[in-house]
Amino acid sequence: GENVEQHPSTLSVQEGDSAVIKCTYSDSASNYFPWYKQELGKGPQLIIDIRSNVGEKKDQRIAVTLNKTAKHFSLHITETQPEDSAVYFCAAYRRSNYKLTFGKGTLLTVNP
Amino acid sequence: DAGVIQSPRHEVTEMGQEVTLRCKPISGHNSLFWYRQTMMRGLELLIYFNNNVPIDDSGMPEDRFSAKMPNASFSTLKIQPSEPRDSAVYFCASSPGLAVAPYEQYFGPGTRLTVT
């Protein structure tokens, strides 16, 4: 089955700095890569996604990149703010079995 | 619009007791997923339904776990008998449907289960 590795497990940045979280996946049949943000005591919330036929996607301060050849994708957050502090999960979706496989998560702390 | 609703939010029970977790998906969504989250194993898919029919239950850890979806607006996850290692946060998620946008999953707030 699919295996998604996520790094780093924790990340601490100063407000205004950029944050980068990286993931790799194993199954070349995966074709959709969402990112979720989970705040304390809440369920994961979809914040951005990228399809396998796209290399990069941006939404305000958030961007995702995908390298299908290398099987890795990344989340970039610019101009970080304290409210960006949360656990971020990457995931890979395989159309053939409709399953999302999640990475283990990254605890991002933005220090004011 | 109301999101995915789960109840109870917290459940504390003794080993051996039956536990039932409940979920109401987003209205109009045809797919429903149950996940378990622990520090050690992260987010694991237990089972998912499409149009109220279980499609894949390969993630259900043991026969002690069972899930039902009697109609489009309600699902239950039952653990009988419960064990301390079942302690986790259980999430329900729904999506527009496997034929529409199966990858867009919307999560509920979760049920934190503690088995003593």
GROMACS .gro file of C-alpha atoms in nm:
model
  228
    1GLY     CA    1   0.000   0.000   0.000
    2GLU     CA    2   0.087   0.368   0.001
    3ASN     CA    3   0.340   0.503   0.249
    4VAL     CA    4   0.374   0.876   0.317
    5GLU     CA    5   0.674   1.012   0.504
    6GLN     CA    6   0.660   1.365   0.645
    7HIS     CA    7   0.940   1.587   0.776
    8PRO     CA    8   1.011   1.754   1.006
    9SER     CA    9   0.795   1.631   1.291
   10THR     CA   10   0.829   1.967   1.468
   11LEU     CA   11   0.912   2.310   1.330
   12SER     CA   12   0.953   2.635   1.520
   13VAL     CA   13   0.981   2.968   1.338
   14GLN     CA   14   0.966   3.335   1.420
   15GLU     CA   15   0.666   3.534   1.311
   16GLY     CA   16   0.719   3.661   0.958
   17ASP     CA   17   0.958   3.383   0.860
   18SER     CA   18   0.877   3.110   0.610
   19ALA     CA   19   0.801   2.748   0.696
   20VAL     CA   20   0.851   2.447   0.472
   21ILE     CA   21   0.717   2.096   0.530
   22LYS     CA   22   0.817   1.809   0.303
   23CYS     CA   23   0.656   1.476   0.222
   24THR     CA   24   0.743   1.176   0.010
   25TYR     CA   25   0.512   0.904  -0.113
   26SER     CA   26   0.574   0.556  -0.243
   27ASP     CA   27   0.285   0.472  -0.475
   28SER     CA   28   0.322   0.614  -0.825
   29ALA     CA   29  -0.054   0.560  -0.875
   30SER     CA   30  -0.137   0.833  -0.623
   31ASN     CA   31  -0.272   1.134  -0.807
   32TYR     CA   32  -0.397   1.387  -0.556
   33PHE     CA   33  -0.212   1.544  -0.265
   34PRO     CA   34  -0.403   1.745  -0.006
   35TRP     CA   35  -0.272   1.925   0.299
   36TYR     CA   36  -0.466   1.947   0.623
   37LYS     CA   37  -0.431   2.179   0.922
   38GLN     CA   38  -0.535   2.053   1.264
   39GLU     CA   39  -0.577   2.295   1.551
   40LEU     CA   40  -0.587   2.176   1.910
   41GLY     CA   41  -0.910   1.995   1.990
   42LYS     CA   42  -1.039   2.008   1.632
   43GLY     CA   43  -1.052   1.783   1.332
   44PRO     CA   44  -0.816   1.822   1.035
   45GLN     CA   45  -0.921   2.093   0.791
   46LEU     CA   46  -0.833   2.087   0.422
   47ILE     CA   47  -0.628   2.397   0.339
   48ILE     CA   48  -0.485   2.333  -0.008
   49ASP     CA   49  -0.437   2.050  -0.252
   50ILE     CA   50  -0.252   1.972  -0.572
   51ARG     CA   51  -0.327   1.731  -0.855
   52SER     CA   52  -0.069   1.508  -1.015
   53ASN     CA   53  -0.070   1.703  -1.341
   54VAL     CA   54   0.027   2.031  -1.170
   55GLY     CA   55   0.369   2.130  -1.043
   56GLU     CA   56   0.279   2.419  -0.818
   57LYS     CA   57  -0.024   2.586  -0.668
   58LYS     CA   58  -0.057   2.903  -0.458
   59ASP     CA   59  -0.326   3.043  -0.234
   60GLN     CA   60  -0.227   3.368  -0.067
   61ARG     CA   61   0.053   3.284   0.179
   62ILE     CA   62   0.039   2.911   0.114
   63ALA     CA   63   0.193   2.723  -0.176
   64VAL     CA   64   0.239   2.357  -0.260
   65THR     CA   65   0.484   2.201  -0.501
   66LEU     CA   66   0.487   1.853  -0.647
   67ASN     CA   67   0.767   1.656  -0.810
   68LYS     CA   68   0.609   1.338  -0.947
   69THR     CA   69   0.935   1.197  -1.073
   70ALA     CA   70   1.093   1.216  -0.731
   71LYS     CA   71   0.761   1.142  -0.557
   72HIS     CA   72   0.779   1.431  -0.319
   73PHE     CA   73   0.565   1.733  -0.244
   74SER     CA   74   0.601   2.029  -0.013
   75LEU     CA   75   0.400   2.291   0.171
   76HIS     CA   76   0.537   2.644   0.190
   77ILE     CA   77   0.394   2.906   0.424
   78THR     CA   78   0.529   3.259   0.388
   79GLU     CA   79   0.502   3.550   0.633
   80THR     CA   80   0.399   3.315   0.911
   81GLN     CA   81   0.163   3.437   1.181
   82PRO     CA   82   0.091   3.299   1.530
   83GLU     CA   83  -0.245   3.169   1.408
   84ASP     CA   84  -0.059   2.942   1.166
   85SER     CA   85   0.053   2.740   1.469
   86ALA     CA   86  -0.103   2.393   1.435
   87VAL     CA   87  -0.030   2.039   1.323
   88TYR     CA   88  -0.007   2.005   0.946
   89PHE     CA   89  -0.066   1.675   0.765
   90CYS     CA   90   0.017   1.584   0.411
   91ALA     CA   91  -0.171   1.305   0.239
   92ALA     CA   92  -0.168   1.108  -0.083
   93TYR     CA   93  -0.481   0.987  -0.257
   94ARG     CA   94  -0.501   0.683  -0.477
   95ARG     CA   95  -0.793   0.686  -0.716
   96SER     CA   96  -0.806   0.308  -0.757
   97ASN     CA   97  -0.907   0.246  -0.395
   98TYR     CA   98  -1.038   0.591  -0.295
   99LYS     CA   99  -0.806   0.604   0.003
  100LEU     CA  100  -0.618   0.892   0.158
  101THR     CA  101  -0.292   0.797   0.330
  102PHE     CA  102  -0.169   1.056   0.577
  103GLY     CA  103   0.177   1.152   0.691
  104LYS     CA  104   0.249   1.156   1.066
  105GLY     CA  105   0.213   1.533   1.091
  106THR     CA  106   0.429   1.838   1.161
  107LEU     CA  107   0.375   2.052   1.469
  108LEU     CA  108   0.438   2.408   1.354
  109THR     CA  109   0.493   2.673   1.620
  110VAL     CA  110   0.511   3.038   1.517
  111ASN     CA  111   0.669   3.248   1.789
  112PRO     CA  112   0.552   3.612   1.815
  113ASP     CA  113  -2.382   2.511   0.674
  114ALA     CA  114  -2.339   2.260   0.950
  115GLY     CA  115  -2.025   2.056   0.924
  116VAL     CA  116  -1.977   1.695   1.024
  117ILE     CA  117  -2.126   1.635   1.367
  118GLN     CA  118  -1.990   1.377   1.606
  119SER     CA  119  -2.108   1.266   1.947
  120PRO     CA  120  -2.009   1.231   2.216
  121ARG     CA  121  -1.704   1.461   2.212
  122HIS     CA  122  -1.549   1.279   2.503
  123GLU     CA  123  -1.609   0.927   2.628
  124VAL     CA  124  -1.452   0.760   2.929
  125THR     CA  125  -1.537   0.396   2.986
  126GLU     CA  126  -1.406   0.092   3.160
  127MET     CA  127  -1.243  -0.198   2.986
  128GLY     CA  128  -1.497  -0.450   2.865
  129GLN     CA  129  -1.777  -0.201   2.815
  130GLU     CA  130  -1.946  -0.134   2.483
  131VAL     CA  131  -1.878   0.202   2.322
  132THR     CA  132  -2.082   0.361   2.044
  133LEU     CA  133  -1.961   0.665   1.855
  134ARG     CA  134  -2.199   0.859   1.634
  135CYS     CA  135  -2.161   1.069   1.322
  136LYS     CA  136  -2.383   1.288   1.110
  137PRO     CA  137  -2.220   1.371   0.774
  138ILE     CA  138  -2.263   1.692   0.579
  139SER     CA  139  -2.599   1.695   0.406
  140GLY     CA  140  -2.566   1.587   0.044
  141HIS     CA  141  -2.236   1.407   0.093
  142ASN     CA  142  -2.246   1.046  -0.021
  143SER     CA  143  -1.924   0.910   0.127
  144LEU     CA  144  -1.837   0.869   0.492
  145PHE     CA  145  -1.507   0.773   0.651
  146TRP     CA  146  -1.407   0.668   1.003
  147TYR     CA  147  -1.051   0.740   1.117
  148ARG     CA  148  -0.857   0.677   1.435
  149GLN     CA  149  -0.580   0.909   1.550
  150THR     CA  150  -0.306   0.816   1.798
  151MET     CA  151   0.037   0.959   1.863
  152MET     CA  152   0.206   0.637   1.764
  153ARG     CA  153   0.018   0.555   1.445
  154GLY     CA  154  -0.114   0.893   1.332
  155LEU     CA  155  -0.437   0.904   1.131
  156GLU     CA  156  -0.557   0.562   1.022
  157LEU     CA  157  -0.855   0.491   0.800
  158LEU     CA  158  -1.078   0.229   0.962
  159ILE     CA  159  -1.367   0.198   0.717
  160TYR     CA  160  -1.552   0.396   0.455
  161PHE     CA  161  -1.900   0.393   0.307
  162ASN     CA  162  -2.039   0.511  -0.023
  163ASN     CA  163  -2.414   0.560  -0.054
  164ASN     CA  164  -2.452   0.392   0.286
  165VAL     CA  165  -2.274   0.075   0.170
  166PRO     CA  166  -1.943  -0.028   0.331
  167ILE     CA  167  -1.677  -0.025   0.058
  168ASP     CA  168  -1.357  -0.105   0.244
  169ASP     CA  169  -1.324  -0.216   0.605
  170SER     CA  170  -0.969  -0.345   0.580
  171GLY     CA  171  -0.855  -0.089   0.837
  172MET     CA  172  -1.084  -0.215   1.112
  173PRO     CA  173  -0.838  -0.352   1.366
  174GLU     CA  174  -1.037  -0.641   1.507
  175ASP     CA  175  -1.378  -0.803   1.516
  176ARG     CA  176  -1.448  -0.599   1.825
  177PHE     CA  177  -1.496  -0.302   1.592
  178SER     CA  178  -1.806  -0.266   1.378
  179ALA     CA  179  -1.958   0.021   1.182
  180LYS     CA  180  -2.298   0.083   1.031
  181MET     CA  181  -2.463   0.345   0.817
  182PRO     CA  182  -2.838   0.284   0.826
  183ASN     CA  183  -2.916   0.598   0.625
  184ALA     CA  184  -2.747   0.889   0.451
  185SER     CA  185  -2.744   1.108   0.760
  186PHE     CA  186  -2.618   0.877   1.031
  187SER     CA  187  -2.337   0.636   1.105
  188THR     CA  188  -2.210   0.456   1.413
  189LEU     CA  189  -1.880   0.300   1.510
  190LYS     CA  190  -1.910   0.043   1.785
  191ILE     CA  191  -1.641  -0.119   1.996
  192GLN     CA  192  -1.744  -0.424   2.195
  193PRO     CA  193  -1.575  -0.507   2.427
  194SER     CA  194  -1.350  -0.203   2.461
  195GLU     CA  195  -0.984  -0.230   2.567
  196PRO     CA  196  -0.735   0.031   2.694
  197ARG     CA  197  -0.544   0.018   2.363
  198ASP     CA  198  -0.855   0.148   2.189
  199SER     CA  199  -0.799   0.485   2.357
  200ALA     CA  200  -0.764   0.739   2.077
  201VAL     CA  201  -0.942   1.020   1.899
  202TYR     CA  202  -1.192   0.889   1.647
  203PHE     CA  203  -1.283   1.111   1.354
  204CYS     CA  204  -1.564   1.089   1.110
  205ALA     CA  205  -1.526   1.257   0.771
  206SER     CA  206  -1.756   1.297   0.474
  207SER     CA  207  -1.703   1.378   0.109
  208PRO     CA  208  -1.929   1.464  -0.185
  209GLY     CA  209  -1.900   1.110  -0.317
  210LEU     CA  210  -1.660   0.866  -0.475
  211ALA     CA  211  -1.780   0.962  -0.822
  212VAL     CA  212  -1.758   1.336  -0.759
  213ALA     CA  213  -1.474   1.444  -0.533
  214PRO     CA  214  -1.374   1.153  -0.310
  215TYR     CA  215  -1.051   1.317  -0.208
  216GLU     CA  216  -1.217   1.625  -0.055
  217GLN     CA  217  -1.284   1.500   0.293
  218TYR     CA  218  -1.436   1.717   0.562
  219PHE     CA  219  -1.364   1.608   0.917
  220GLY     CA  220  -1.576   1.631   1.228
  221PRO     CA  221  -1.438   1.750   1.562
  222GLY     CA  222  -1.366   1.397   1.678
  223THR     CA  223  -1.452   1.184   1.980
  224ARG     CA  224  -1.179   1.142   2.239
  225LEU     CA  225  -1.216   0.791   2.378
  226THR     CA  226  -1.045   0.684   2.700
  227VAL     CA  227  -1.072   0.323   2.810
  228THR     CA  228  -0.952   0.258   3.165
   0.00000   0.00000   0.00000
